mmCIF file of C-alpha atoms in Angstrom:
data_model
loop_
_atom_site.group_PDB
_atom_site.id
_atom_site.type_symbol
_atom_site.label_atom_id
_atom_site.label_comp_id
_atom_site.label_asym_id
_atom_site.label_seq_id
_atom_site.Cartn_x
_atom_site.Cartn_y
_atom_site.Cartn_z
ATOM 1 C CA MET A 759 0.000 0.000 0.000
ATOM 2 C CA LEU A 760 1.238 3.468 -0.893
ATOM 3 C CA ASN A 761 1.197 6.109 1.837
ATOM 4 C CA ILE A 762 0.246 9.515 0.461
ATOM 5 C CA ALA A 763 0.517 12.598 2.695
ATOM 6 C CA ILE A 764 -1.295 15.751 1.579
ATOM 7 C CA ASP A 765 -0.999 19.383 2.691
ATOM 8 C CA ASP A 766 -3.637 21.553 1.018
ATOM 9 C CA LYS A 767 -6.226 23.835 2.631
ATOM 10 C CA ASP A 768 -8.683 23.575 -0.267
ATOM 11 C CA ALA A 769 -10.852 20.636 0.824
ATOM 12 C CA LEU A 770 -12.557 20.314 -2.560
ATOM 13 C CA TYR A 771 -9.254 20.240 -4.436
ATOM 14 C CA ARG A 772 -7.796 17.822 -1.910
ATOM 15 C CA ASN A 773 -10.704 15.421 -2.348
ATOM 16 C CA GLY A 774 -10.329 15.618 -6.113
ATOM 17 C CA MET A 775 -6.590 14.975 -5.834
ATOM 18 C CA GLU A 776 -7.206 11.901 -3.687
ATOM 19 C CA ILE A 777 -9.588 10.438 -6.279
ATOM 20 C CA PHE A 778 -7.161 11.372 -9.075
ATOM 21 C CA LEU A 779 -4.158 9.694 -7.411
ATOM 22 C CA GLU A 780 -6.110 6.638 -6.351
ATOM 23 C CA GLU A 781 -7.203 6.048 -9.942
ATOM 24 C CA ILE A 782 -3.663 6.530 -11.268
ATOM 25 C CA PHE A 783 -1.985 4.106 -8.892
ATOM 26 C CA LEU A 784 -4.689 1.459 -8.994
ATOM 27 C CA GLU A 785 -4.506 1.503 -12.795
ATOM 28 C CA GLU A 786 -0.786 2.114 -13.381
ATOM 29 C CA GLN A 787 0.795 0.340 -10.409
ATOM 30 C CA LYS A 788 -1.978 -1.957 -9.144
ATOM 31 C CA GLU A 789 -1.341 -0.414 -5.732
ATOM 32 C CA SER A 790 -3.948 0.562 -3.157
ATOM 33 C CA VAL A 791 -3.368 3.887 -1.416
ATOM 34 C CA GLN A 792 -3.825 5.402 2.008
ATOM 35 C CA PHE A 793 -4.205 9.169 2.502
ATOM 36 C CA ASN A 794 -3.169 11.258 5.510
ATOM 37 C CA CYS A 795 -2.618 14.923 6.281
ATOM 38 C CA LEU A 796 1.052 15.855 5.881
ATOM 39 C CA THR A 797 2.904 16.087 9.199
ATOM 40 C CA LYS A 798 6.565 16.123 10.222
ATOM 41 C CA THR A 799 6.209 12.511 11.277
ATOM 42 C CA ASN A 800 4.653 10.980 8.176
ATOM 43 C CA ALA A 801 6.689 13.169 5.806
ATOM 44 C CA ILE A 802 9.707 11.021 6.693
ATOM 45 C CA GLN A 803 8.228 7.772 5.368
ATOM 46 C CA ALA A 804 5.546 8.868 2.885
ATOM 47 C CA ASP A 805 5.752 7.348 -0.588
ATOM 48 C CA ILE A 806 4.112 10.410 -2.106
ATOM 49 C CA ILE A 807 3.849 13.926 -0.674
ATOM 50 C CA VAL A 808 1.388 16.442 -2.086
ATOM 51 C CA LYS A 809 2.072 19.974 -0.885
ATOM 52 C CA SER A 810 0.646 23.345 -1.868
ATOM 53 C CA PHE A 811 3.147 26.069 -2.780
ATOM 54 C CA VAL A 812 2.435 29.792 -2.634
ATOM 55 C CA ALA A 813 4.385 32.018 -5.031
ATOM 56 C CA GLY A 814 8.037 32.191 -3.983
ATOM 57 C CA ALA A 815 8.004 29.042 -1.832
ATOM 58 C CA GLU A 816 9.978 27.164 -4.485
ATOM 59 C CA TYR A 817 13.066 29.224 -3.533
ATOM 60 C CA ILE A 818 13.144 28.498 0.194
ATOM 61 C CA CYS A 819 14.090 25.593 2.442
ATOM 62 C CA GLN A 820 11.241 23.184 3.222
ATOM 63 C CA PRO A 821 12.066 21.923 6.751
ATOM 64 C CA MET A 822 9.304 19.316 6.757
ATOM 65 C CA LEU A 823 10.687 17.682 3.612
ATOM 66 C CA LYS A 824 14.417 17.652 4.226
ATOM 67 C CA TYR A 825 14.379 14.732 6.680
ATOM 68 C CA ARG A 826 12.799 12.223 4.302
ATOM 69 C CA SER A 827 14.442 8.838 4.744
ATOM 70 C CA LYS A 828 13.200 7.086 1.600
ATOM 71 C CA PRO A 829 12.997 8.097 -2.055
ATOM 72 C CA GLY A 830 9.521 9.088 -3.113
ATOM 73 C CA MET A 831 7.627 11.588 -5.170
ATOM 74 C CA ILE A 832 6.766 15.145 -4.160
ATOM 75 C CA ILE A 833 3.909 16.819 -6.007
ATOM 76 C CA GLY A 834 3.861 20.594 -5.634
ATOM 77 C CA ILE A 835 0.515 22.298 -6.225
ATOM 78 C CA TYR A 836 0.672 25.916 -7.398
ATOM 79 C CA SER A 837 -1.558 28.640 -8.833
ATOM 80 C CA GLY A 838 -1.001 31.351 -11.427
ATOM 81 C CA ASP A 839 0.738 31.597 -14.771
ATOM 82 C CA LYS A 840 4.351 31.550 -13.572
ATOM 83 C CA SER A 841 6.091 28.194 -13.659
ATOM 84 C CA PRO A 842 7.799 27.516 -10.294
ATOM 85 C CA TYR A 843 10.572 25.480 -11.921
ATOM 86 C CA HIS A 844 14.008 27.109 -11.885
ATOM 87 C CA GLU A 845 17.626 25.994 -12.153
ATOM 88 C CA LYS A 846 18.490 25.981 -8.439
ATOM 89 C CA LEU A 847 15.569 24.376 -6.664
ATOM 90 C CA PRO A 848 16.371 23.629 -2.997
ATOM 91 C CA LEU A 849 17.726 20.104 -2.524
ATOM 92 C CA CYS A 850 14.681 19.067 -0.474
ATOM 93 C CA ILE A 851 12.469 19.552 -3.568
ATOM 94 C CA LYS A 852 15.057 18.894 -6.262
ATOM 95 C CA ASN A 853 12.970 16.178 -7.970
ATOM 96 C CA ILE A 854 9.552 17.733 -7.402
ATOM 97 C CA VAL A 855 6.710 17.483 -9.909
ATOM 98 C CA PHE A 856 4.767 20.757 -10.036
ATOM 99 C CA VAL A 857 1.089 20.653 -11.014
ATOM 100 C CA ASN A 858 -0.960 23.793 -11.621
ATOM 101 C CA ARG A 859 -4.365 23.917 -9.941
ATOM 102 C CA SER A 860 -5.948 24.642 -13.327
ATOM 103 C CA GLU A 861 -3.963 21.922 -15.124
ATOM 104 C CA PRO A 862 -6.037 19.689 -17.437
ATOM 105 C CA LEU A 863 -6.356 16.215 -15.978
ATOM 106 C CA TYR A 864 -4.629 14.484 -18.894
ATOM 107 C CA THR A 865 -1.461 16.621 -18.598
ATOM 108 C CA ALA A 866 -1.435 16.368 -14.797
ATOM 109 C CA ARG A 867 -1.767 12.605 -15.126
ATOM 110 C CA LYS A 868 1.127 12.442 -17.576
ATOM 111 C CA GLN A 869 3.351 14.485 -15.227
ATOM 112 C CA VAL A 870 2.517 12.383 -12.175
ATOM 113 C CA VAL A 871 3.037 9.051 -13.947
ATOM 114 C CA GLN A 872 6.379 10.188 -15.380
ATOM 115 C CA GLY A 873 7.434 11.614 -12.026
ATOM 116 C CA TRP A 874 6.632 8.331 -10.321
ATOM 117 C CA LYS A 875 8.725 6.401 -12.828
ATOM 118 C CA ASP A 876 11.651 8.815 -12.486
ATOM 119 C CA ASN A 877 11.653 8.908 -8.689
ATOM 120 C CA ILE A 878 10.690 5.363 -7.783
ATOM 121 C CA GLU A 879 11.818 3.091 -10.607
ATOM 122 C CA ASN A 880 15.184 4.882 -10.757
ATOM 123 C CA PRO A 881 15.740 5.927 -7.127
ATOM 124 C CA GLU A 882 18.640 8.185 -6.217
ATOM 125 C CA LEU A 883 20.141 8.914 -2.839
ATOM 126 C CA LEU A 884 18.264 11.751 -1.206
ATOM 127 C CA PRO A 885 20.405 14.906 -1.363
ATOM 128 C CA CYS A 886 18.131 16.960 0.870
ATOM 129 C CA LYS A 887 20.170 16.687 4.097
ATOM 130 C CA LYS A 888 23.206 18.394 2.544
ATOM 131 C CA CYS A 889 21.973 21.828 3.569
ATOM 132 C CA LEU A 890 25.369 23.530 3.304
ATOM 133 C CA LYS A 891 25.440 22.723 -0.404
ATOM 134 C CA CYS A 892 21.880 23.908 -0.991
ATOM 135 C CA LYS A 893 21.158 27.117 -2.913
ATOM 136 C CA TYR A 894 17.911 27.985 -1.135
ATOM 137 C CA ARG A 895 17.249 31.692 -0.593
ATOM 138 C CA THR A 896 16.682 33.533 2.669
ATOM 139 C CA LEU A 897 15.831 36.990 3.959
ATOM 140 C CA THR A 898 18.537 39.251 5.350
ATOM 141 C CA PRO A 899 18.133 40.382 8.998
ATOM 142 C CA GLN A 900 16.888 43.802 7.818
ATOM 143 C CA GLN A 901 14.423 42.165 5.439
ATOM 144 C CA MET A 902 13.181 39.914 8.259
ATOM 145 C CA THR A 903 12.469 42.974 10.376
ATOM 146 C CA ILE A 904 10.638 44.737 7.555
ATOM 147 C CA ALA A 905 8.728 41.526 6.747
ATOM 148 C CA LYS A 906 7.525 41.334 10.361
ATOM 149 C CA TYR A 907 5.988 44.799 10.109
ATOM 150 C CA LEU A 908 4.491 44.136 6.689
ATOM 151 C CA LEU A 909 2.705 41.100 8.114
ATOM 152 C CA ARG A 910 1.342 43.278 10.914
ATOM 153 C CA GLY A 911 -0.269 45.510 8.303
ATOM 154 C CA ASN A 912 2.178 48.428 8.449
ATOM 155 C CA ASP A 913 2.895 50.284 5.213
ATOM 156 C CA ILE A 914 6.371 51.418 4.169
ATOM 157 C CA ILE A 915 5.912 54.878 5.717
ATOM 158 C CA ASP A 916 4.982 53.352 9.077
ATOM 159 C CA ILE A 917 7.912 50.945 8.896
ATOM 160 C CA ALA A 918 10.386 53.696 8.039
ATOM 161 C CA HIS A 919 9.178 55.691 11.049
ATOM 162 C CA LEU A 920 9.300 52.677 13.395
ATOM 163 C CA LEU A 921 12.819 51.697 12.306
ATOM 164 C CA GLY A 922 14.177 55.238 12.018
ATOM 165 C CA ILE A 923 15.245 54.782 8.385
ATOM 166 C CA HIS A 924 14.333 56.491 5.121
ATOM 167 C CA VAL A 925 11.148 55.377 3.401
ATOM 168 C CA LYS A 926 13.149 54.783 0.210
ATOM 169 C CA THR A 927 15.303 52.278 2.103
ATOM 170 C CA VAL A 928 12.232 50.335 3.179
ATOM 171 C CA SER A 929 10.860 50.480 -0.354
ATOM 172 C CA ALA A 930 14.154 49.212 -1.769
ATOM 173 C CA HIS A 931 14.206 46.256 0.641
ATOM 174 C CA LYS A 932 10.635 45.422 -0.266
ATOM 175 C CA ARG A 933 11.486 45.449 -3.988
ATOM 176 C CA LEU A 934 14.541 43.263 -3.328
ATOM 177 C CA MET A 935 12.409 40.723 -1.473
ATOM 178 C CA MET A 936 9.937 40.591 -4.340
ATOM 179 C CA SER A 937 12.711 40.238 -6.901
ATOM 180 C CA LYS A 938 14.577 37.576 -4.901
ATOM 181 C CA PHE A 939 11.521 35.332 -4.737
ATOM 182 C CA ASN A 940 10.051 36.284 -8.135
ATOM 183 C CA LEU A 941 6.890 37.833 -6.679
ATOM 184 C CA SER A 942 4.620 39.995 -8.816
ATOM 185 C CA SER A 943 2.388 41.808 -6.333
ATOM 186 C CA ASP A 944 1.984 42.940 -2.731
ATOM 187 C CA CYS A 945 -0.576 40.160 -2.336
ATOM 188 C CA ASP A 946 1.982 37.554 -3.445
ATOM 189 C CA LEU A 947 4.519 39.035 -1.035
ATOM 190 C CA LEU A 948 2.163 38.835 1.947
ATOM 191 C CA HIS A 949 1.129 35.270 1.108
ATOM 192 C CA PHE A 950 4.792 34.321 0.786
ATOM 193 C CA LEU A 951 5.808 35.935 4.086
ATOM 194 C CA ASN A 952 2.861 34.400 5.909
ATOM 195 C CA ASN A 953 3.814 30.984 4.545
ATOM 196 C CA LEU A 954 7.455 31.551 5.526
ATOM 197 C CA GLU A 955 6.459 32.440 9.074
ATOM 198 C CA LYS A 956 4.280 29.355 9.445
ATOM 199 C CA HIS A 957 6.626 26.828 7.878
ATOM 200 C CA SER A 958 9.989 27.959 9.251
ATOM 201 C CA PRO A 959 9.440 27.609 13.023
ATOM 202 C CA PRO A 960 13.044 26.604 13.836
ATOM 203 C CA ILE A 961 14.246 29.999 12.653
ATOM 204 C CA HIS A 962 11.569 32.059 14.425
ATOM 205 C CA LEU A 963 11.833 34.630 11.662
ATOM 206 C CA PHE A 964 9.222 37.037 12.876
ATOM 207 C CA MET A 965 9.151 36.576 16.628
ATOM 208 C CA ASP A 966 9.691 39.552 18.925
#
């Protein structure tokens, strides 16, 4: 039996994904499947991980995924027109298969089946624990501070006043953050920072 761990807040999409994957693996692999919510515990041994990605998340470390102890497939679910693939994906998601939420079923099926063959039939040693060799991106200390205030709802004028720096400096840091993580809008930036805060607890990025 294949263990599939899913992290997605959209219950309707999640249910559809479960039906979709069950059909694929019963037909292609003659394997029954068991679904669970993704946790730090089951991420280690899951055969397949399905995880939603907000814009920019494909550039950062994924702590929950880097301790996997067995080869398996990661399916990254994303929205929007921008492809999240890039040359220096973090090692913990190096072999990820990205699927767009609006992807036609036949192309999503093709991607998943090929990804399964690549990751399971030709397993490689997991590189994800070699963090020092990973090219994942981070925020600078100043950007972390500015990010904290942005998440609290402060605008750049407020932040400049609170930090005692010029508003243009705050604006420049904000633009650098958006450029570093390939974000197109303030909405994308806030979603990204909120996701970073929730999924990077060991770093305590935004704690006072």
